Amino acid sequence: MSYYFLLKMRETEPRIIFAAGIRLLASLMLLAADTANLRADDTPKTSCETISERILEIRTDDLSSLSQRQQSNIAYYLAEEARENRRIPTRLGIFNDKLLWNQPLNFSLIFPSGGCPHPHRCAGTAVLPDLDKIKLQRFSYRRNLVIAPNVQIATAPKQKNISASLVLLDKKEHSFLKFYDVYQVSAIDRDGKPHQSDYVRSEYSVIAPKRGASKENNYLACLQNVFNVRDVMPGSGAR
């Protein structure tokens, strides 16, 4: 390598570093602007939340502080645990739906271990009521869950809408489980537009991760404690 070439490299190196720094600064400014715009929008966004901050701890011998629906759900869960000869704990952690955009949930999420310590995998139970029965669905959790708002608007009678959704992992952590309530529009106002929704049942959907899908990658990062908590999902918008 010639002396002339080495001299030229030394002359251009600061310019290369400076240009790279400018590009990095511009990228950070664009990211900050996108985040600021996202936060300025007050519509609910899909977010990653810490489970421990959403848990309401209750005594299993006194459910009086809960709504009738939640009392029914938890009582059913405890009865099933007793029927399976499992030990009934004195306290349970359940998802506190009072903080969910002022939208009450009819299903219950139970986190027996509270905030599950990373990197351990803990088992929880979803209690999903229907009009004439209640179903239980096991799920896996660590420290976080995904909260996804519902932006669907019914435009005709008999059309079904779903509530905000809570996303966790299945027992083997192979798929996502999305829990939500189902409503049906049943009333029409004087302008011929539906305005009243009646609760029908609570359900869950299985979402299989897709290779390269950004939404599923964000979900997995949140649920496996990689993504920063108490923050909106990058580029998520409402889901």
GROMACS .gro file of C-alpha atoms in nm:
model
  239
    1MET     CA    1   0.000   0.000   0.000
    2SER     CA    2   0.158   0.335  -0.111
    3TYR     CA    3   0.228   0.632   0.112
    4TYR     CA    4   0.003   0.844  -0.111
    5PHE     CA    5  -0.292   0.607  -0.058
    6LEU     CA    6  -0.242   0.606   0.321
    7LEU     CA    7  -0.229   0.984   0.321
    8LYS     CA    8  -0.559   1.003   0.130
    9MET     CA    9  -0.724   0.760   0.375
   10ARG     CA   10  -0.622   0.980   0.667
   11GLU     CA   11  -0.764   1.285   0.488
   12THR     CA   12  -1.103   1.123   0.410
   13GLU     CA   13  -1.150   0.930   0.738
   14PRO     CA   14  -1.281   1.231   0.939
   15ARG     CA   15  -1.526   1.314   0.660
   16ILE     CA   16  -1.657   0.955   0.658
   17ILE     CA   17  -1.702   0.954   1.036
   18PHE     CA   18  -1.870   1.297   1.024
   19ALA     CA   19  -2.109   1.185   0.746
   20ALA     CA   20  -2.196   0.866   0.939
   21GLY     CA   21  -2.261   1.075   1.249
   22ILE     CA   22  -2.494   1.307   1.055
   23ARG     CA   23  -2.687   1.009   0.918
   24LEU     CA   24  -2.720   0.859   1.268
   25LEU     CA   25  -2.836   1.192   1.412
   26ALA     CA   26  -3.093   1.230   1.134
   27SER     CA   27  -3.224   0.878   1.198
   28LEU     CA   28  -3.257   0.947   1.571
   29MET     CA   29  -3.439   1.276   1.500
   30LEU     CA   30  -3.685   1.098   1.268
   31LEU     CA   31  -3.743   0.826   1.528
   32ALA     CA   32  -3.801   1.086   1.799
   33ALA     CA   33  -4.042   1.273   1.572
   34ASP     CA   34  -4.235   0.952   1.495
   35THR     CA   35  -4.256   0.868   1.865
   36ALA     CA   36  -4.369   1.221   1.950
   37ASN     CA   37  -4.639   1.207   1.682
   38LEU     CA   38  -4.751   0.866   1.808
   39ARG     CA   39  -4.776   0.991   2.165
   40ALA     CA   40  -4.957   1.308   2.053
   41ASP     CA   41  -5.231   1.088   1.912
   42ASP     CA   42  -5.456   1.012   2.210
   43THR     CA   43  -5.637   0.718   2.047
   44PRO     CA   44  -5.560   0.386   2.222
   45LYS     CA   45  -5.259   0.202   2.081
   46THR     CA   46  -5.132  -0.152   2.111
   47SER     CA   47  -4.891  -0.150   2.403
   48CYS     CA   48  -4.659  -0.369   2.606
   49GLU     CA   49  -4.748  -0.363   2.977
   50THR     CA   50  -4.596  -0.505   3.295
   51ILE     CA   51  -4.832  -0.762   3.445
   52SER     CA   52  -4.740  -0.679   3.803
   53GLU     CA   53  -4.864  -0.321   3.755
   54ARG     CA   54  -5.200  -0.444   3.625
   55ILE     CA   55  -5.268  -0.708   3.890
   56LEU     CA   56  -5.534  -0.670   4.154
   57GLU     CA   57  -5.464  -0.901   4.449
   58ILE     CA   58  -5.774  -1.050   4.608
   59ARG     CA   59  -5.849  -1.286   4.894
   60THR     CA   60  -6.011  -1.606   4.775
   61ASP     CA   61  -6.243  -1.614   5.079
   62ASP     CA   62  -6.384  -1.266   5.006
   63LEU     CA   63  -6.476  -1.168   4.649
   64SER     CA   64  -6.714  -0.889   4.749
   65SER     CA   65  -6.492  -0.615   4.606
   66LEU     CA   66  -6.535  -0.754   4.253
   67SER     CA   67  -6.815  -0.703   4.005
   68GLN     CA   68  -7.081  -0.973   3.980
   69ARG     CA   69  -6.928  -1.102   3.659
   70GLN     CA   70  -6.580  -1.122   3.810
   71GLN     CA   71  -6.715  -1.286   4.127
   72SER     CA   72  -6.882  -1.551   3.914
   73ASN     CA   73  -6.566  -1.609   3.710
   74ILE     CA   74  -6.335  -1.643   4.009
   75ALA     CA   75  -6.582  -1.860   4.205
   76TYR     CA   76  -6.604  -2.096   3.907
   77TYR     CA   77  -6.225  -2.112   3.879
   78LEU     CA   78  -6.185  -2.191   4.251
   79ALA     CA   79  -6.454  -2.461   4.232
   80GLU     CA   80  -6.274  -2.624   3.938
   81GLU     CA   81  -5.943  -2.611   4.123
   82ALA     CA   82  -6.105  -2.780   4.424
   83ARG     CA   83  -6.265  -3.043   4.200
   84GLU     CA   84  -5.920  -3.123   4.058
   85ASN     CA   85  -5.788  -3.156   4.417
   86ARG     CA   86  -5.552  -2.861   4.372
   87ARG     CA   87  -5.454  -2.648   4.667
   88ILE     CA   88  -5.664  -2.331   4.693
   89PRO     CA   89  -5.441  -2.029   4.764
   90THR     CA   90  -5.548  -1.765   5.013
   91ARG     CA   91  -5.476  -1.492   4.757
   92LEU     CA   92  -5.496  -1.459   4.380
   93GLY     CA   93  -5.371  -1.203   4.133
   94ILE     CA   94  -5.623  -1.109   3.863
   95PHE     CA   95  -5.603  -0.858   3.580
   96ASN     CA   96  -5.743  -0.525   3.694
   97ASP     CA   97  -5.978  -0.432   3.409
   98LYS     CA   98  -6.078  -0.103   3.573
   99LEU     CA   99  -5.767   0.054   3.419
  100LEU     CA  100  -5.838  -0.058   3.062
  101TRP     CA  101  -5.962   0.258   2.888
  102ASN     CA  102  -6.266   0.258   3.119
  103GLN     CA  103  -6.388  -0.053   2.939
  104PRO     CA  104  -6.503  -0.335   3.169
  105LEU     CA  105  -6.404  -0.685   3.066
  106ASN     CA  106  -6.632  -0.982   3.117
  107PHE     CA  107  -6.353  -1.239   3.114
  108SER     CA  108  -6.092  -1.280   3.387
  109LEU     CA  109  -5.719  -1.343   3.368
  110ILE     CA  110  -5.569  -1.513   3.673
  111PHE     CA  111  -5.197  -1.492   3.752
  112PRO     CA  112  -5.138  -1.725   4.049
  113SER     CA  113  -4.769  -1.634   4.072
  114GLY     CA  114  -4.819  -1.259   4.034
  115GLY     CA  115  -4.526  -1.102   3.849
  116CYS     CA  116  -4.344  -1.403   3.708
  117PRO     CA  117  -3.965  -1.368   3.755
  118HIS     CA  118  -3.759  -1.354   3.437
  119PRO     CA  119  -3.660  -1.586   3.270
  120HIS     CA  120  -3.905  -1.833   3.427
  121ARG     CA  121  -4.227  -1.935   3.257
  122CYS     CA  122  -4.541  -1.933   3.472
  123ALA     CA  123  -4.889  -2.071   3.410
  124GLY     CA  124  -5.207  -1.864   3.429
  125THR     CA  125  -5.575  -1.922   3.353
  126ALA     CA  126  -5.830  -1.728   3.150
  127VAL     CA  127  -6.194  -1.759   3.263
  128LEU     CA  128  -6.421  -1.709   2.962
  129PRO     CA  129  -6.795  -1.685   3.033
  130ASP     CA  130  -7.064  -1.764   2.777
  131LEU     CA  131  -7.437  -1.710   2.815
  132ASP     CA  132  -7.491  -2.051   2.978
  133LYS     CA  133  -7.144  -2.181   3.071
  134ILE     CA  134  -6.788  -2.083   3.158
  135LYS     CA  135  -6.470  -2.209   2.991
  136LEU     CA  136  -6.115  -2.217   3.123
  137GLN     CA  137  -5.809  -2.169   2.904
  138ARG     CA  138  -5.454  -2.206   3.033
  139PHE     CA  139  -5.180  -1.972   2.913
  140SER     CA  140  -4.812  -1.903   2.975
  141TYR     CA  141  -4.671  -1.575   3.097
  142ARG     CA  142  -4.353  -1.415   3.222
  143ARG     CA  143  -4.354  -1.048   3.316
  144ASN     CA  144  -4.545  -0.870   3.039
  145LEU     CA  145  -4.863  -0.883   2.832
  146VAL     CA  146  -4.985  -0.706   2.518
  147ILE     CA  147  -5.294  -0.485   2.532
  148ALA     CA  148  -5.456  -0.419   2.195
  149PRO     CA  149  -5.753  -0.182   2.156
  150ASN     CA  150  -6.046  -0.249   1.930
  151VAL     CA  151  -6.130   0.014   1.672
  152GLN     CA  152  -6.399  -0.177   1.481
  153ILE     CA  153  -6.730   0.009   1.465
  154ALA     CA  154  -7.053  -0.176   1.400
  155THR     CA  155  -7.260  -0.026   1.119
  156ALA     CA  156  -7.559  -0.259   1.113
  157PRO     CA  157  -7.780  -0.452   1.357
  158LYS     CA  158  -7.670  -0.807   1.443
  159GLN     CA  159  -7.309  -0.722   1.356
  160LYS     CA  160  -7.055  -0.840   1.614
  161ASN     CA  161  -6.775  -0.634   1.762
  162ILE     CA  162  -6.499  -0.738   1.997
  163SER     CA  163  -6.359  -0.560   2.301
  164ALA     CA  164  -6.000  -0.463   2.363
  165SER     CA  165  -5.780  -0.773   2.362
  166LEU     CA  166  -5.517  -0.908   2.599
  167VAL     CA  167  -5.246  -1.114   2.430
  168LEU     CA  168  -5.036  -1.381   2.602
  169LEU     CA  169  -4.867  -1.709   2.500
  170ASP     CA  170  -5.006  -2.061   2.495
  171LYS     CA  171  -4.882  -2.317   2.747
  172LYS     CA  172  -4.587  -2.424   2.530
  173GLU     CA  173  -4.515  -2.069   2.408
  174HIS     CA  174  -4.561  -2.175   2.045
  175SER     CA  175  -4.851  -1.941   1.963
  176PHE     CA  176  -5.019  -1.625   2.085
  177LEU     CA  177  -5.355  -1.633   2.262
  178LYS     CA  178  -5.573  -1.326   2.214
  179PHE     CA  179  -5.853  -1.291   2.474
  180TYR     CA  180  -6.153  -1.061   2.419
  181ASP     CA  181  -6.526  -1.010   2.469
  182VAL     CA  182  -6.778  -1.038   2.187
  183TYR     CA  183  -7.064  -0.787   2.157
  184GLN     CA  184  -7.361  -0.776   1.924
  185VAL     CA  185  -7.530  -0.458   1.810
  186SER     CA  186  -7.902  -0.490   1.880
  187ALA     CA  187  -8.058  -0.143   1.892
  188ILE     CA  188  -8.107   0.131   1.631
  189ASP     CA  189  -8.146   0.500   1.705
  190ARG     CA  190  -8.390   0.742   1.541
  191ASP     CA  191  -8.149   0.799   1.254
  192GLY     CA  192  -8.142   0.429   1.177
  193LYS     CA  193  -7.792   0.379   1.317
  194PRO     CA  194  -7.702   0.106   1.570
  195HIS     CA  195  -7.592   0.242   1.906
  196GLN     CA  196  -7.633  -0.029   2.168
  197SER     CA  197  -7.414  -0.336   2.203
  198ASP     CA  198  -7.504  -0.640   2.413
  199TYR     CA  199  -7.244  -0.874   2.558
  200VAL     CA  200  -7.260  -1.220   2.398
  201ARG     CA  201  -6.961  -1.419   2.527
  202SER     CA  202  -6.585  -1.413   2.584
  203GLU     CA  203  -6.350  -1.589   2.344
  204TYR     CA  204  -5.989  -1.639   2.253
  205SER     CA  205  -5.810  -1.668   1.919
  206VAL     CA  206  -5.489  -1.854   1.845
  207ILE     CA  207  -5.240  -1.650   1.644
  208ALA     CA  208  -4.953  -1.848   1.493
  209PRO     CA  209  -4.633  -1.643   1.459
  210LYS     CA  210  -4.539  -1.569   1.098
  211ARG     CA  211  -4.180  -1.544   0.986
  212GLY     CA  212  -4.086  -1.181   0.937
  213ALA     CA  213  -4.421  -1.041   1.055
  214SER     CA  214  -4.343  -0.720   1.246
  215LYS     CA  215  -4.655  -0.730   1.464
  216GLU     CA  216  -4.590  -1.086   1.582
  217ASN     CA  217  -4.222  -1.005   1.638
  218ASN     CA  218  -4.323  -0.711   1.858
  219TYR     CA  219  -4.566  -0.932   2.050
  220LEU     CA  220  -4.297  -1.194   2.111
  221ALA     CA  221  -4.041  -0.934   2.219
  222CYS     CA  222  -4.290  -0.797   2.472
  223LEU     CA  223  -4.403  -1.131   2.609
  224GLN     CA  224  -4.047  -1.260   2.640
  225ASN     CA  225  -3.939  -0.941   2.819
  226VAL     CA  226  -3.725  -0.801   2.538
  227PHE     CA  227  -3.935  -0.497   2.447
  228ASN     CA  228  -3.945  -0.191   2.674
  229VAL     CA  229  -4.259  -0.204   2.885
  230ARG     CA  230  -4.515   0.070   2.942
  231ASP     CA  231  -4.472   0.182   2.583
  232VAL     CA  232  -4.658   0.169   2.253
  233MET     CA  233  -4.554  -0.090   2.000
  234PRO     CA  234  -4.335   0.056   1.721
  235GLY     CA  235  -4.553   0.130   1.419
  236SER     CA  236  -4.840  -0.060   1.577
  237GLY     CA  237  -5.128   0.185   1.566
  238ALA     CA  238  -5.452   0.042   1.699
  239ARG     CA  239  -5.505  -0.329   1.650
   0.00000   0.00000   0.00000
